[in-house]
Amino acid sequence: MRPTEPAELTELQRLLDAATAELQVRTVCEVQAGPRRLPVLALTLGNPAPDAPAAGFFGGVHGLERIGAAVVLCFLRSVLTRLRWDALLHRQLERMRLVFMPVVNPGGLVNGTRANPQGVDLMRNAPVDALERAAPLVGGQRLSRRLPWYRGPRHAPLQPESQALCAVVERELLSHDFSLAVDCHSGFGLRDRLWFPYAGTRAPVPHLAELHALCGLLDESLPQHRYVFEPQSRHYLAHGDLWDFLYRRACDAAPARTFLPLTLEMGSWLWVRKRPSQLFSAQGLFNPLADHRHARVLRRHLAWLDFTSRAACSHRAWCPQGVQREHQRALAMQRWYAA
């Protein structure tokens, strides 16, 4: 292994080398990063039946936000280790599907860039435009790949990494009657936030009742959590969001199914406030550089990801139906969309 290899790629290879046949590994595509050809991998466990719920965990969409990949890898390591002894986990996997894409953008990770090696921000790359005025630049731009938040050329195909993520979501999540996705990022504010669509409009999503019920379940099950659960549109609007694209596709293709995409946006400003010298490092703006803070972040979010998998597995116990669904939607409108 090269000495300059990112720690996240090293950890991923260690997990693959130690994994049993229960973990299914697929190379969705390969991308070029300088002289290197890097695989984009999808890892799956558990029951693939459409009537079994599924949960997907994604990291490294922005190569500079290495902590997102590290959080997904930490949870993956926990799951693979528990497979050796945890009978309850085996029973859980008989009833559900787990999907992992720990490093969606390996070229960006190797290069230390937010964008992929072609200079495209994958979270601005989907063929959807915001329905309302998007934030300048940060909401996505087509001026130049030399500027951040570049969407790619108009009418061009999706970038290979974006295509890979969409293909995995469609095959492994949207094919199930119920599915959840968690995409791990960093870089916004002093709080850890759990964002749900839409990114391109302030209108509420069709599954607002289910999202509010999940928020309540989180509050009751992890009462000391520090997450702010909210729509992304409360802060800014953006073009080309992949999760908007996939959520709308899921609603159009199979309205009877439920797909709940969530983004964990870790508040990296907190790490900068505790260690101001990180302001002078591109890595420091998006990642905890001190070892003890890095370890603390991994510990903190492990409980959330485990909660998510359990919530997906037991969705029939908390997803609202009938009158209760209307009640949950009314509460959500009052909480998140009241003027």
PDB file of C-alpha atoms in Angstrom, residues 125-252:
ATOM      1  CA  ASN A 125     -24.719  16.962 -11.137  1.00  0.00           C
ATOM      2  CA  ALA A 126     -28.259  15.590 -11.440  1.00  0.00           C
ATOM      3  CA  PRO A 127     -30.414  16.742 -14.396  1.00  0.00           C
ATOM      4  CA  VAL A 128     -32.836  18.712 -12.216  1.00  0.00           C
ATOM      5  CA  ASP A 129     -33.026  22.482 -11.806  1.00  0.00           C
ATOM      6  CA  ALA A 130     -34.258  24.221  -8.688  1.00  0.00           C
ATOM      7  CA  LEU A 131     -37.908  25.258  -9.014  1.00  0.00           C
ATOM      8  CA  GLU A 132     -37.188  28.448  -7.060  1.00  0.00           C
ATOM      9  CA  ARG A 133     -34.230  30.806  -6.964  1.00  0.00           C
ATOM     10  CA  ALA A 134     -31.127  28.861  -5.940  1.00  0.00           C
ATOM     11  CA  ALA A 135     -28.279  30.281  -3.885  1.00  0.00           C
ATOM     12  CA  PRO A 136     -25.633  31.960  -6.095  1.00  0.00           C
ATOM     13  CA  LEU A 137     -22.655  29.676  -6.803  1.00  0.00           C
ATOM     14  CA  VAL A 138     -23.230  27.350  -3.838  1.00  0.00           C
ATOM     15  CA  GLY A 139     -26.521  26.322  -5.437  1.00  0.00           C
ATOM     16  CA  GLY A 140     -24.649  25.046  -8.483  1.00  0.00           C
ATOM     17  CA  GLN A 141     -23.030  26.785 -11.441  1.00  0.00           C
ATOM     18  CA  ARG A 142     -22.014  25.977 -15.028  1.00  0.00           C
ATOM     19  CA  LEU A 143     -19.505  28.831 -15.463  1.00  0.00           C
ATOM     20  CA  SER A 144     -16.302  26.893 -14.943  1.00  0.00           C
ATOM     21  CA  ARG A 145     -14.913  23.719 -13.420  1.00  0.00           C
ATOM     22  CA  ARG A 146     -12.289  25.946 -11.799  1.00  0.00           C
ATOM     23  CA  LEU A 147     -14.992  27.317  -9.501  1.00  0.00           C
ATOM     24  CA  PRO A 148     -16.595  25.222  -6.739  1.00  0.00           C
ATOM     25  CA  TRP A 149     -20.062  23.717  -7.101  1.00  0.00           C
ATOM     26  CA  TYR A 150     -19.641  23.112 -10.840  1.00  0.00           C
ATOM     27  CA  ARG A 151     -22.573  21.136 -12.244  1.00  0.00           C
ATOM     28  CA  GLY A 152     -20.895  19.891 -15.411  1.00  0.00           C
ATOM     29  CA  PRO A 153     -21.768  20.804 -19.014  1.00  0.00           C
ATOM     30  CA  ARG A 154     -25.445  21.289 -19.793  1.00  0.00           C
ATOM     31  CA  HIS A 155     -27.104  18.195 -21.330  1.00  0.00           C
ATOM     32  CA  ALA A 156     -23.998  16.073 -20.656  1.00  0.00           C
ATOM     33  CA  PRO A 157     -24.471  12.559 -19.207  1.00  0.00           C
ATOM     34  CA  LEU A 158     -24.169  12.102 -15.480  1.00  0.00           C
ATOM     35  CA  GLN A 159     -20.635  11.709 -14.209  1.00  0.00           C
ATOM     36  CA  PRO A 160     -19.604   8.033 -13.744  1.00  0.00           C
ATOM     37  CA  GLU A 161     -19.697   8.345  -9.941  1.00  0.00           C
ATOM     38  CA  SER A 162     -23.187   9.898 -10.074  1.00  0.00           C
ATOM     39  CA  GLN A 163     -24.342   7.137 -12.404  1.00  0.00           C
ATOM     40  CA  ALA A 164     -22.910   4.552 -10.017  1.00  0.00           C
ATOM     41  CA  LEU A 165     -24.727   5.995  -7.010  1.00  0.00           C
ATOM     42  CA  CYS A 166     -28.002   6.206  -8.927  1.00  0.00           C
ATOM     43  CA  ALA A 167     -27.629   2.661 -10.230  1.00  0.00           C
ATOM     44  CA  VAL A 168     -27.031   1.270  -6.740  1.00  0.00           C
ATOM     45  CA  VAL A 169     -29.948   3.204  -5.238  1.00  0.00           C
ATOM     46  CA  GLU A 170     -32.313   2.096  -7.992  1.00  0.00           C
ATOM     47  CA  ARG A 171     -31.229  -1.543  -7.831  1.00  0.00           C
ATOM     48  CA  GLU A 172     -30.799  -1.974  -4.077  1.00  0.00           C
ATOM     49  CA  LEU A 173     -33.210   0.552  -2.499  1.00  0.00           C
ATOM     50  CA  LEU A 174     -35.935   1.685  -4.891  1.00  0.00           C
ATOM     51  CA  SER A 175     -36.725  -1.947  -5.708  1.00  0.00           C
ATOM     52  CA  HIS A 176     -37.938  -2.439  -2.117  1.00  0.00           C
ATOM     53  CA  ASP A 177     -41.327  -1.518  -0.689  1.00  0.00           C
ATOM     54  CA  PHE A 178     -39.621   0.549   2.020  1.00  0.00           C
ATOM     55  CA  SER A 179     -36.115   1.986   2.048  1.00  0.00           C
ATOM     56  CA  LEU A 180     -34.006   4.600   3.803  1.00  0.00           C
ATOM     57  CA  ALA A 181     -30.754   6.210   2.683  1.00  0.00           C
ATOM     58  CA  VAL A 182     -28.207   8.180   4.720  1.00  0.00           C
ATOM     59  CA  ASP A 183     -25.562  10.204   2.875  1.00  0.00           C
ATOM     60  CA  CYS A 184     -22.775  11.448   5.173  1.00  0.00           C
ATOM     61  CA  HIS A 185     -21.288  14.918   4.588  1.00  0.00           C
ATOM     62  CA  SER A 186     -19.637  17.689   6.597  1.00  0.00           C
ATOM     63  CA  GLY A 187     -19.111  21.412   6.418  1.00  0.00           C
ATOM     64  CA  PHE A 188     -22.261  23.277   7.468  1.00  0.00           C
ATOM     65  CA  GLY A 189     -22.575  25.194  10.733  1.00  0.00           C
ATOM     66  CA  LEU A 190     -21.992  24.406  14.390  1.00  0.00           C
ATOM     67  CA  ARG A 191     -24.654  21.677  14.656  1.00  0.00           C
ATOM     68  CA  ASP A 192     -25.019  18.207  13.216  1.00  0.00           C
ATOM     69  CA  ARG A 193     -28.046  18.244  10.944  1.00  0.00           C
ATOM     70  CA  LEU A 194     -30.222  15.587   9.334  1.00  0.00           C
ATOM     71  CA  TRP A 195     -31.560  17.027   6.105  1.00  0.00           C
ATOM     72  CA  PHE A 196     -34.307  15.643   3.910  1.00  0.00           C
ATOM     73  CA  PRO A 197     -35.453  16.772   0.425  1.00  0.00           C
ATOM     74  CA  TYR A 198     -36.192  18.928  -1.284  1.00  0.00           C
ATOM     75  CA  ALA A 199     -33.031  20.867  -2.081  1.00  0.00           C
ATOM     76  CA  GLY A 200     -34.543  22.604  -5.114  1.00  0.00           C
ATOM     77  CA  THR A 201     -37.826  23.891  -3.718  1.00  0.00           C
ATOM     78  CA  ARG A 202     -39.327  24.892  -0.380  1.00  0.00           C
ATOM     79  CA  ALA A 203     -42.402  22.752  -1.071  1.00  0.00           C
ATOM     80  CA  PRO A 204     -42.925  19.817   1.329  1.00  0.00           C
ATOM     81  CA  VAL A 205     -42.216  16.286   0.121  1.00  0.00           C
ATOM     82  CA  PRO A 206     -44.990  13.698  -0.298  1.00  0.00           C
ATOM     83  CA  HIS A 207     -43.562  11.575   2.561  1.00  0.00           C
ATOM     84  CA  LEU A 208     -43.521  14.401   5.078  1.00  0.00           C
ATOM     85  CA  ALA A 209     -45.629  12.400   7.542  1.00  0.00           C
ATOM     86  CA  GLU A 210     -43.183   9.481   7.530  1.00  0.00           C
ATOM     87  CA  LEU A 211     -40.223  11.816   8.013  1.00  0.00           C
ATOM     88  CA  HIS A 212     -41.879  13.534  10.966  1.00  0.00           C
ATOM     89  CA  ALA A 213     -42.699  10.154  12.509  1.00  0.00           C
ATOM     90  CA  LEU A 214     -39.056   9.103  12.060  1.00  0.00           C
ATOM     91  CA  CYS A 215     -37.930  12.338  13.700  1.00  0.00           C
ATOM     92  CA  GLY A 216     -40.180  11.618  16.677  1.00  0.00           C
ATOM     93  CA  LEU A 217     -38.883   8.065  16.871  1.00  0.00           C
ATOM     94  CA  LEU A 218     -35.320   9.406  16.983  1.00  0.00           C
ATOM     95  CA  ASP A 219     -36.186  11.867  19.748  1.00  0.00           C
ATOM     96  CA  GLU A 220     -37.741   9.098  21.838  1.00  0.00           C
ATOM     97  CA  SER A 221     -35.132   6.410  21.157  1.00  0.00           C
ATOM     98  CA  LEU A 222     -31.973   8.571  21.462  1.00  0.00           C
ATOM     99  CA  PRO A 223     -33.215  11.373  23.734  1.00  0.00           C
ATOM    100  CA  GLN A 224     -29.733  12.879  24.192  1.00  0.00           C
ATOM    101  CA  HIS A 225     -28.985  13.175  20.487  1.00  0.00           C
ATOM    102  CA  ARG A 226     -27.680  16.479  19.130  1.00  0.00           C
ATOM    103  CA  TYR A 227     -29.139  16.427  15.624  1.00  0.00           C
ATOM    104  CA  VAL A 228     -31.311  19.089  14.052  1.00  0.00           C
ATOM    105  CA  PHE A 229     -33.797  17.204  11.869  1.00  0.00           C
ATOM    106  CA  GLU A 230     -35.130  19.493   9.114  1.00  0.00           C
ATOM    107  CA  PRO A 231     -35.647  20.072   5.371  1.00  0.00           C
ATOM    108  CA  GLN A 232     -32.536  21.249   3.559  1.00  0.00           C
ATOM    109  CA  SER A 233     -34.561  24.038   1.954  1.00  0.00           C
ATOM    110  CA  ARG A 234     -34.659  25.915   5.273  1.00  0.00           C
ATOM    111  CA  HIS A 235     -31.067  26.985   4.606  1.00  0.00           C
ATOM    112  CA  TYR A 236     -30.512  27.231   0.844  1.00  0.00           C
ATOM    113  CA  LEU A 237     -31.754  25.893  -2.477  1.00  0.00           C
ATOM    114  CA  ALA A 238     -29.570  24.115  -5.010  1.00  0.00           C
ATOM    115  CA  HIS A 239     -29.686  22.754  -8.535  1.00  0.00           C
ATOM    116  CA  GLY A 240     -28.792  19.213  -9.469  1.00  0.00           C
ATOM    117  CA  ASP A 241     -29.209  17.462  -6.116  1.00  0.00           C
ATOM    118  CA  LEU A 242     -28.888  13.705  -6.629  1.00  0.00           C
ATOM    119  CA  TRP A 243     -31.234  12.866  -3.764  1.00  0.00           C
ATOM    120  CA  ASP A 244     -33.946  15.174  -5.143  1.00  0.00           C
ATOM    121  CA  PHE A 245     -33.503  13.418  -8.479  1.00  0.00           C
ATOM    122  CA  LEU A 246     -33.709   9.931  -6.994  1.00  0.00           C
ATOM    123  CA  TYR A 247     -36.581  10.782  -4.644  1.00  0.00           C
ATOM    124  CA  ARG A 248     -38.682  12.224  -7.468  1.00  0.00           C
ATOM    125  CA  ARG A 249     -37.875   9.196  -9.613  1.00  0.00           C
ATOM    126  CA  ALA A 250     -38.976   6.873  -6.798  1.00  0.00           C
ATOM    127  CA  CYS A 251     -42.258   8.750  -6.318  1.00  0.00           C
ATOM    128  CA  ASP A 252     -43.008   8.727 -10.053  1.00  0.00           C
TER     129      ASP A 252
END
